[in-house]
Amino acid sequence: MGVQEVQACLDSAHQRCSESGLRLTQKREQILRLMLEAEAPLSPYEVVDLYNAQAEQNMPPNSAYRILDFLAEANLVHKLNSANKYIACSHIACSHPHSASQFLICSQCKTVKEVMMEPKLLKEIQKNVSSAGFKMRHPSVELECLCGECSES
Amino acid sequence: MGVQEVQACLDSAHQRCSESGLRLTQKREQILRLMLEAEAPLSPYEVVDLYNAQAEQNMPPNSAYRILDFLAEANLVHKLNSANKYIACSHIACSHPHSASQFLICSQCKTVKEVMMEPKLLKEIQKNVSSAGFKMRHPSVELECLCGECSES
DNA sequence: CTTCTAAATGATATGTTATATCATTGCACA
DNA sequence: TGTGCAATGATATAACATATCATTTAGAAG
């Protein structure tokens, strides 16, 4: 993601936060920037290492956990439960609303692709869920895959 | 699951393993029995504790990890990646083939319900995957939900 | 511009989960 | 009944996650 795009995301993030009364503090913004630039899923400890290397500071792990949780709550990053990692949302700067995401996770090289689910597909899944007496809490799906490159080799 | 059902699953598991050249050793069978009786997702360490309590032995954690991995490879238990837990497959003793599973995981009380996906639904998901150049490796889906009871309170 | 307050972050310790390495046991096969 | 490989055990330690309390900082109120 280019510098301008990152900046656009940060601006948009600031706006969305202030609209909903959330505080996008300096640290949180720094971490969000880092996630946007990474464009790959990062664990809290990886975030710590990256941040400390870049900022020559010493963020404790619990801060990284807290900040990532905040960003996930604010829908600025997604939590990939199956990998215990976080990845920047690829639609922060978009203005139009989005359907749920499918995360395709290559179990070999760990790249992640976020694709949209058709509303119809989401509805079908939710139908299964509700007929079992459950309610979906987080309309996203993580799938264990092989990416194009890895499935060739 | 009743005693007879558990036994039927174990018998079926033995047969399936010998057919495919896998060794369902005594330890592995004991762990599988334990998982079948539990009917709930268990972490490797929970398996260790249960086993040690029942058998008055002292299984090291790495053995539990290895055995659970084996059972998952053999499709006798499912690995729930989002929870890092394992749950006995609810269809070991069935003779007919099965479609992929949807695991509905209550994020509050942690109960899990395994429901089947209609082949049509699975196909749609796979279509999304392949049009992104990926291949599904494990046709199962874990969904963060609230169960009936928890969504009431 | 201060002062107050609550939220955010830091420091520290420790609990929990996962894995690496090597020794030992046990089962299949000759 | 040895022999060799797979399975398991023993041990240590790495990696991950969280709990608790101290400190700082940002925003509200005066």
Short mmCIF file of C-alpha atoms (C1' of nucleotides) in Angstrom, two decimals:
data_model
loop_
_atom_site.label_atom_id
_atom_site.label_comp_id
_atom_site.label_asym_id
_atom_site.label_seq_id
_atom_site.Cartn_x
_atom_site.Cartn_y
_atom_site.Cartn_z
CA MET A 1 0.00 0.00 0.00
CA GLY A 2 1.46 3.34 -1.03
CA VAL A 3 2.13 6.24 1.28
CA GLN A 4 -0.87 8.21 0.09
CA GLU A 5 -3.16 5.27 0.52
CA VAL A 6 -1.89 4.69 4.04
CA GLN A 7 -2.48 8.35 4.82
CA ALA A 8 -5.96 8.18 3.38
CA CYS A 9 -6.71 5.22 5.62
CA LEU A 10 -5.38 7.02 8.66
CA ASP A 11 -7.44 10.10 7.90
CA SER A 12 -10.51 8.01 7.40
CA ALA A 13 -9.77 6.13 10.60
CA HIS A 14 -9.51 9.37 12.55
CA GLN A 15 -12.79 10.55 11.19
CA ARG A 16 -14.60 7.32 11.90
CA CYS A 17 -13.22 7.19 15.42
CA SER A 18 -14.22 10.70 16.32
CA GLU A 19 -17.67 10.06 14.89
CA SER A 20 -18.14 7.12 17.20
CA GLY A 21 -16.44 8.65 20.19
CA LEU A 22 -13.34 6.49 20.07
CA ARG A 23 -9.90 7.85 20.71
CA LEU A 24 -7.36 7.09 18.04
CA THR A 25 -4.35 8.05 20.13
CA GLN A 26 -0.85 8.52 18.86
CA LYS A 27 0.25 5.02 19.79
CA ARG A 28 -2.82 3.48 18.25
CA GLU A 29 -2.27 5.44 15.08
CA GLN A 30 1.35 4.36 14.94
CA ILE A 31 0.36 0.74 15.28
CA LEU A 32 -2.37 1.12 12.69
CA ARG A 33 0.10 2.67 10.28
CA LEU A 34 2.46 -0.18 10.88
CA MET A 35 -0.30 -2.69 10.16
CA LEU A 36 -1.31 -0.88 7.00
CA GLU A 37 2.25 -0.87 5.77
CA ALA A 38 2.75 -4.51 6.63
CA GLU A 39 -0.23 -5.73 4.61
CA ALA A 40 0.23 -9.10 6.23
CA PRO A 41 -1.09 -10.69 9.40
CA LEU A 42 1.01 -9.87 12.42
CA SER A 43 0.97 -11.30 15.88
CA PRO A 44 1.09 -8.93 18.86
CA TYR A 45 4.69 -9.88 19.47
CA GLU A 46 5.58 -9.23 15.86
CA VAL A 47 3.98 -5.82 16.19
CA VAL A 48 6.07 -5.18 19.28
CA ASP A 49 9.27 -6.11 17.46
CA LEU A 50 8.44 -4.02 14.41
CA TYR A 51 7.46 -1.05 16.50
CA ASN A 52 10.53 -1.22 18.69
CA ALA A 53 12.78 -1.48 15.68
CA GLN A 54 11.18 1.48 13.92
CA ALA A 55 10.61 3.78 16.86
CA GLU A 56 13.58 2.73 18.94
CA GLN A 57 11.28 2.40 21.87
CA ASN A 58 10.24 -0.42 24.09
CA MET A 59 6.57 -1.22 23.95
CA PRO A 60 5.55 -3.92 26.40
CA PRO A 61 3.56 -6.84 25.00
CA ASN A 62 0.42 -6.04 26.91
CA SER A 63 0.22 -2.64 25.25
CA ALA A 64 0.36 -4.27 21.86
CA TYR A 65 -2.41 -6.65 22.87
CA ARG A 66 -4.55 -3.80 24.11
CA ILE A 67 -4.00 -1.61 21.09
CA LEU A 68 -4.69 -4.40 18.65
CA ASP A 69 -7.87 -5.26 20.52
CA PHE A 70 -8.93 -1.65 20.31
CA LEU A 71 -8.26 -1.48 16.59
CA ALA A 72 -10.20 -4.69 16.07
CA GLU A 73 -13.14 -3.35 18.07
CA ALA A 74 -13.05 -0.26 15.90
CA ASN A 75 -13.05 -2.46 12.79
CA LEU A 76 -9.81 -0.96 11.62
CA VAL A 77 -8.04 -4.30 11.76
CA HIS A 78 -9.40 -7.83 11.64
CA LYS A 79 -8.52 -10.49 14.11
CA LEU A 80 -7.72 -13.80 12.49
CA ASN A 81 -8.76 -16.16 15.23
CA SER A 82 -7.29 -19.24 13.62
CA ALA A 83 -3.82 -17.71 13.50
CA ASN A 84 -4.01 -15.41 16.50
CA LYS A 85 -2.90 -12.59 14.28
CA TYR A 86 -4.26 -9.28 13.12
CA ILE A 87 -4.40 -7.74 9.67
CA ALA A 88 -5.36 -4.24 8.62
CA CYS A 89 -8.80 -4.01 7.12
CA SER A 90 -8.42 -3.51 3.42
CA HIS A 91 -11.40 -1.17 3.20
CA ILE A 92 -10.78 1.50 5.76
CA ALA A 93 -10.83 4.36 3.31
CA CYS A 94 -13.82 3.13 1.32
CA SER A 95 -16.96 5.05 1.95
CA HIS A 96 -19.53 2.48 0.91
CA PRO A 97 -20.62 -0.26 3.33
CA HIS A 98 -19.18 -3.73 3.01
CA SER A 99 -20.47 -7.21 3.30
CA ALA A 100 -18.75 -9.83 5.39
CA SER A 101 -15.29 -11.04 4.54
CA GLN A 102 -13.84 -14.38 3.68
CA PHE A 103 -10.22 -14.69 4.71
CA LEU A 104 -8.23 -17.13 2.62
CA ILE A 105 -5.20 -18.12 4.63
CA CYS A 106 -2.40 -20.01 2.96
CA SER A 107 -1.34 -22.55 5.53
CA GLN A 108 2.09 -22.79 3.95
CA CYS A 109 3.33 -19.27 3.30
CA LYS A 110 0.72 -17.59 5.54
CA THR A 111 -0.35 -14.97 3.05
CA VAL A 112 -3.91 -13.82 3.51
CA LYS A 113 -6.40 -12.63 0.96
CA GLU A 114 -9.55 -10.86 2.05
CA VAL A 115 -12.40 -11.37 -0.34
CA MET A 116 -15.98 -10.26 0.00
CA MET A 117 -18.82 -12.70 0.42
CA GLU A 118 -21.90 -12.20 -1.66
CA PRO A 119 -24.77 -11.23 0.65
CA LYS A 120 -26.62 -14.26 -0.58
CA LEU A 121 -23.87 -16.60 0.57
CA LEU A 122 -23.75 -14.93 3.95
CA LYS A 123 -27.49 -15.34 4.27
CA GLU A 124 -27.25 -19.04 3.61
CA ILE A 125 -24.62 -19.48 6.24
CA GLN A 126 -26.64 -17.49 8.71
CA LYS A 127 -29.68 -19.60 7.94
CA ASN A 128 -27.75 -22.69 9.01
CA VAL A 129 -26.63 -20.93 12.13
CA SER A 130 -30.02 -19.72 13.20
CA SER A 131 -31.71 -23.04 12.52
CA ALA A 132 -29.29 -24.52 15.02
CA GLY A 133 -30.45 -21.96 17.55
CA PHE A 134 -27.26 -19.94 17.37
CA LYS A 135 -26.55 -16.36 16.40
CA MET A 136 -23.55 -15.24 14.41
CA ARG A 137 -21.44 -12.78 16.29
CA HIS A 138 -18.83 -11.95 13.75
CA PRO A 139 -19.81 -12.31 10.13
CA SER A 140 -16.49 -13.45 8.79
CA VAL A 141 -15.07 -16.74 7.73
CA GLU A 142 -11.50 -17.95 7.82
CA LEU A 143 -10.52 -20.69 5.43
CA GLU A 144 -7.46 -22.87 5.50
CA CYS A 145 -6.12 -22.78 1.95
CA LEU A 146 -3.13 -23.01 -0.28
CA CYS A 147 -2.35 -19.95 -2.33
CA GLY A 148 -1.61 -20.16 -6.04
CA GLU A 149 2.13 -20.28 -5.69
CA CYS A 150 2.22 -22.79 -2.87
CA SER A 151 -0.19 -25.18 -4.53
CA GLU A 152 2.03 -25.36 -7.58
CA SER A 153 5.18 -26.39 -5.79
CA MET B 1 -22.62 -40.25 24.09
CA GLY B 2 -23.48 -43.59 25.63
CA VAL B 3 -21.06 -46.39 26.32
CA GLN B 4 -22.23 -48.47 23.35
CA GLU B 5 -21.94 -45.55 20.98
CA VAL B 6 -18.44 -44.82 22.19
CA GLN B 7 -17.52 -48.43 21.65
CA ALA B 8 -19.02 -48.39 18.18
CA CYS B 9 -16.91 -45.36 17.33
CA LEU B 10 -13.78 -47.00 18.65
CA ASP B 11 -14.46 -50.15 16.65
CA SER B 12 -15.09 -48.12 13.56
CA ALA B 13 -11.96 -46.11 14.20
CA HIS B 14 -9.87 -49.27 14.49
CA GLN B 15 -11.25 -50.56 11.25
CA ARG B 16 -10.71 -47.32 9.38
CA CYS B 17 -7.16 -47.03 10.66
CA SER B 18 -6.13 -50.52 9.71
CA GLU B 19 -7.66 -50.00 6.29
CA SER B 20 -5.47 -46.98 5.72
CA GLY B 21 -2.38 -48.37 7.40
CA LEU B 22 -2.54 -46.14 10.47
CA ARG B 23 -1.77 -47.42 13.93
CA LEU B 24 -4.43 -46.73 16.49
CA THR B 25 -2.27 -47.58 19.48
CA GLN B 26 -3.47 -48.05 23.02
CA LYS B 27 -2.65 -44.51 24.05
CA ARG B 28 -4.27 -43.07 20.99
CA GLU B 29 -7.37 -45.14 21.61
CA GLN B 30 -7.50 -44.01 25.21
CA ILE B 31 -7.30 -40.39 24.17
CA LEU B 32 -9.92 -40.90 21.49
CA ARG B 33 -12.25 -42.53 24.05
CA LEU B 34 -11.69 -39.60 26.34
CA MET B 35 -12.53 -37.16 23.56
CA LEU B 36 -15.66 -39.11 22.63
CA GLU B 37 -16.83 -39.12 26.21
CA ALA B 38 -16.09 -35.44 26.65
CA GLU B 39 -18.21 -34.33 23.69
CA ALA B 40 -16.70 -30.91 24.06
CA PRO B 41 -13.64 -29.20 22.68
CA LEU B 42 -10.55 -29.89 24.73
CA SER B 43 -7.13 -28.34 24.61
CA PRO B 44 -4.09 -30.60 24.71
CA TYR B 45 -3.44 -29.58 28.28
CA GLU B 46 -7.02 -30.34 29.24
CA VAL B 47 -6.58 -33.76 27.69
CA VAL B 48 -3.45 -34.26 29.74
CA ASP B 49 -5.23 -33.34 32.95
CA LEU B 50 -8.22 -35.55 32.22
CA TYR B 51 -6.04 -38.46 31.24
CA ASN B 52 -3.80 -38.16 34.26
CA ALA B 53 -6.79 -37.99 36.56
CA GLN B 54 -8.45 -41.03 35.02
CA ALA B 55 -5.44 -43.21 34.43
CA GLU B 56 -3.36 -42.06 37.39
CA GLN B 57 -0.49 -41.65 35.01
CA ASN B 58 1.60 -38.76 33.89
CA MET B 59 1.37 -38.03 30.21
CA PRO B 60 3.71 -35.28 29.09
CA PRO B 61 2.16 -32.43 27.09
CA ASN B 62 4.06 -33.19 23.92
CA SER B 63 2.53 -36.65 23.80
CA ALA B 64 -0.92 -35.15 23.99
CA TYR B 65 -0.06 -32.77 21.17
CA ARG B 66 1.26 -35.60 19.04
CA ILE B 67 -1.65 -37.90 19.68
CA LEU B 68 -4.22 -35.22 18.98
CA ASP B 69 -2.44 -34.33 15.77
CA PHE B 70 -2.53 -37.96 14.76
CA LEU B 71 -6.23 -38.27 15.50
CA ALA B 72 -6.92 -35.11 13.52
CA GLU B 73 -4.91 -36.42 10.56
CA ALA B 74 -6.96 -39.57 10.73
CA ASN B 75 -10.15 -37.50 10.76
CA LEU B 76 -11.22 -38.98 14.05
CA VAL B 77 -11.17 -35.64 15.77
CA HIS B 78 -11.46 -32.13 14.37
CA LYS B 79 -9.05 -29.37 15.16
CA LEU B 80 -10.76 -26.11 15.94
CA ASN B 81 -8.13 -23.67 14.82
CA SER B 82 -9.82 -20.63 16.24
CA ALA B 83 -9.85 -22.10 19.73
CA ASN B 84 -6.79 -24.30 19.55
CA LYS B 85 -8.88 -27.18 20.75
CA TYR B 86 -9.93 -30.54 19.46
CA ILE B 87 -13.32 -32.20 19.40
CA ALA B 88 -14.25 -35.76 18.53
CA CYS B 89 -15.79 -36.10 15.10
CA SER B 90 -19.47 -36.72 15.57
CA HIS B 91 -19.68 -39.12 12.65
CA ILE B 92 -16.99 -41.68 13.23
CA ALA B 93 -19.34 -44.63 13.27
CA CYS B 94 -21.43 -43.52 10.31
CA SER B 95 -20.81 -45.47 7.17
CA HIS B 96 -21.99 -42.96 4.61
CA PRO B 97 -19.74 -40.14 3.44
CA HIS B 98 -20.17 -36.66 4.84
CA SER B 99 -20.06 -33.19 3.50
CA ALA B 100 -18.02 -30.49 5.15
CA SER B 101 -18.82 -29.26 8.60
CA GLN B 102 -19.74 -25.91 10.01
CA PHE B 103 -18.64 -25.51 13.60
CA LEU B 104 -20.73 -23.08 15.57
CA ILE B 105 -18.70 -21.97 18.54
CA CYS B 106 -20.34 -20.04 21.33
CA SER B 107 -17.81 -17.42 22.27
CA GLN B 108 -19.32 -17.14 25.71
CA CYS B 109 -19.86 -20.65 27.06
CA LYS B 110 -17.65 -22.35 24.46
CA THR B 111 -20.09 -25.05 23.48
CA VAL B 112 -19.67 -26.27 19.94
CA LYS B 113 -22.24 -27.58 17.52
CA GLU B 114 -21.16 -29.39 14.39
CA VAL B 115 -23.64 -29.00 11.58
CA MET B 116 -23.34 -30.16 8.01
CA MET B 117 -23.05 -27.78 5.11
CA GLU B 118 -25.21 -28.40 2.10
CA PRO B 119 -22.92 -29.37 -0.79
CA LYS B 120 -24.31 -26.42 -2.69
CA LEU B 121 -23.15 -24.00 -0.02
CA LEU B 122 -19.72 -25.56 0.07
CA LYS B 123 -19.49 -25.24 -3.70
CA GLU B 124 -20.23 -21.55 -3.52
CA ILE B 125 -17.55 -21.00 -0.95
CA GLN B 126 -15.08 -22.97 -3.00
CA LYS B 127 -15.96 -20.95 -6.06
CA ASN B 128 -14.92 -17.79 -4.23
CA VAL B 129 -11.74 -19.48 -3.14
CA SER B 130 -10.72 -20.72 -6.54
CA SER B 131 -11.51 -17.48 -8.30
CA ALA B 132 -8.98 -15.89 -5.96
CA GLY B 133 -6.43 -18.42 -7.13
CA PHE B 134 -6.49 -20.37 -3.88
CA LYS B 135 -7.37 -23.95 -3.05
CA MET B 136 -9.26 -25.03 0.04
CA ARG B 137 -7.28 -27.39 2.14
CA HIS B 138 -9.71 -28.24 4.84
CA PRO B 139 -13.36 -27.97 3.97
CA SER B 140 -14.64 -26.79 7.27
CA VAL B 141 -15.77 -23.49 8.63
CA GLU B 142 -15.64 -22.19 12.17
CA LEU B 143 -18.07 -19.49 13.14
CA GLU B 144 -17.99 -17.23 16.15
CA CYS B 145 -21.49 -17.39 17.57
CA LEU B 146 -23.65 -17.14 20.61
CA CYS B 147 -25.62 -20.24 21.50
CA GLY B 148 -29.31 -20.09 22.31
CA GLU B 149 -28.88 -19.87 26.04
CA CYS B 150 -26.12 -17.30 26.00
CA SER B 151 -27.88 -15.02 23.55
CA GLU B 152 -30.90 -14.85 25.86
CA SER B 153 -29.08 -13.65 28.94
"C1'" DC C 1 -4.33 28.34 31.66
"C1'" DT C 2 -4.66 25.27 35.46
"C1'" DT C 3 -6.55 21.37 37.70
"C1'" DC C 4 -9.06 17.27 37.90
"C1'" DT C 5 -10.39 12.80 36.32
"C1'" DA C 6 -10.61 8.89 33.63
"C1'" DA C 7 -8.55 6.53 30.01
"C1'" DA C 8 -4.38 4.94 28.11
"C1'" DT C 9 0.06 3.22 28.54
"C1'" DG C 10 4.18 1.33 30.97
"C1'" DA C 11 6.62 -1.81 34.16
"C1'" DT C 12 6.84 -6.07 36.02
"C1'" DA C 13 5.75 -10.60 37.08
"C1'" DT C 14 3.88 -14.76 36.14
"C1'" DG C 15 0.70 -18.06 34.16
"C1'" DT C 16 -0.24 -20.78 30.03
"C1'" DT C 17 0.60 -22.92 25.76
"C1'" DA C 18 3.60 -24.98 22.43
"C1'" DT C 19 7.76 -27.12 20.84
"C1'" DA C 20 12.60 -28.84 20.57
"C1'" DT C 21 15.76 -32.48 21.75
"C1'" DC C 22 17.18 -36.68 23.10
"C1'" DA C 23 16.29 -41.09 25.62
"C1'" DT C 24 13.45 -45.06 25.98
"C1'" DT C 25 9.83 -48.23 24.92
"C1'" DG C 26 7.21 -51.20 22.12
"C1'" DC C 27 5.38 -53.12 17.92
"C1'" DA C 28 5.87 -55.12 13.13
"C1'" DC C 29 8.67 -57.78 10.36
"C1'" DA C 30 12.29 -60.73 9.12
"C1'" DT D 1 13.85 -63.69 18.84
"C1'" DG D 2 16.55 -60.08 17.31
"C1'" DT D 3 16.28 -55.62 14.53
"C1'" DG D 4 14.67 -51.33 13.03
"C1'" DC D 5 11.46 -47.85 12.99
"C1'" DA D 6 7.47 -45.63 14.97
"C1'" DA D 7 5.59 -44.12 19.24
"C1'" DT D 8 6.05 -42.38 23.67
"C1'" DG D 9 8.46 -40.34 27.73
"C1'" DA D 10 11.47 -36.99 30.13
"C1'" DT D 11 13.16 -32.64 30.31
"C1'" DA D 12 13.99 -28.09 29.18
"C1'" DT D 13 12.81 -24.00 27.24
"C1'" DA D 14 10.73 -20.97 23.86
"C1'" DA D 15 6.71 -18.38 22.67
"C1'" DC D 16 2.42 -16.44 23.82
"C1'" DA D 17 -0.93 -14.28 26.84
"C1'" DT D 18 -2.59 -11.88 30.87
"C1'" DA D 19 -2.88 -9.99 35.63
"C1'" DT D 20 -1.70 -6.20 38.67
"C1'" DC D 21 -0.34 -1.96 39.91
"C1'" DA D 22 2.19 2.43 38.79
"C1'" DT D 23 2.56 6.29 35.77
"C1'" DT D 24 1.42 9.25 32.09
"C1'" DT D 25 -1.55 11.67 29.09
"C1'" DA D 26 -5.58 13.62 26.91
"C1'" DG D 27 -9.80 15.92 27.39
"C1'" DA D 28 -13.38 18.17 30.47
"C1'" DA D 29 -14.41 21.60 33.83
"C1'" DG D 30 -13.53 25.54 36.28
#
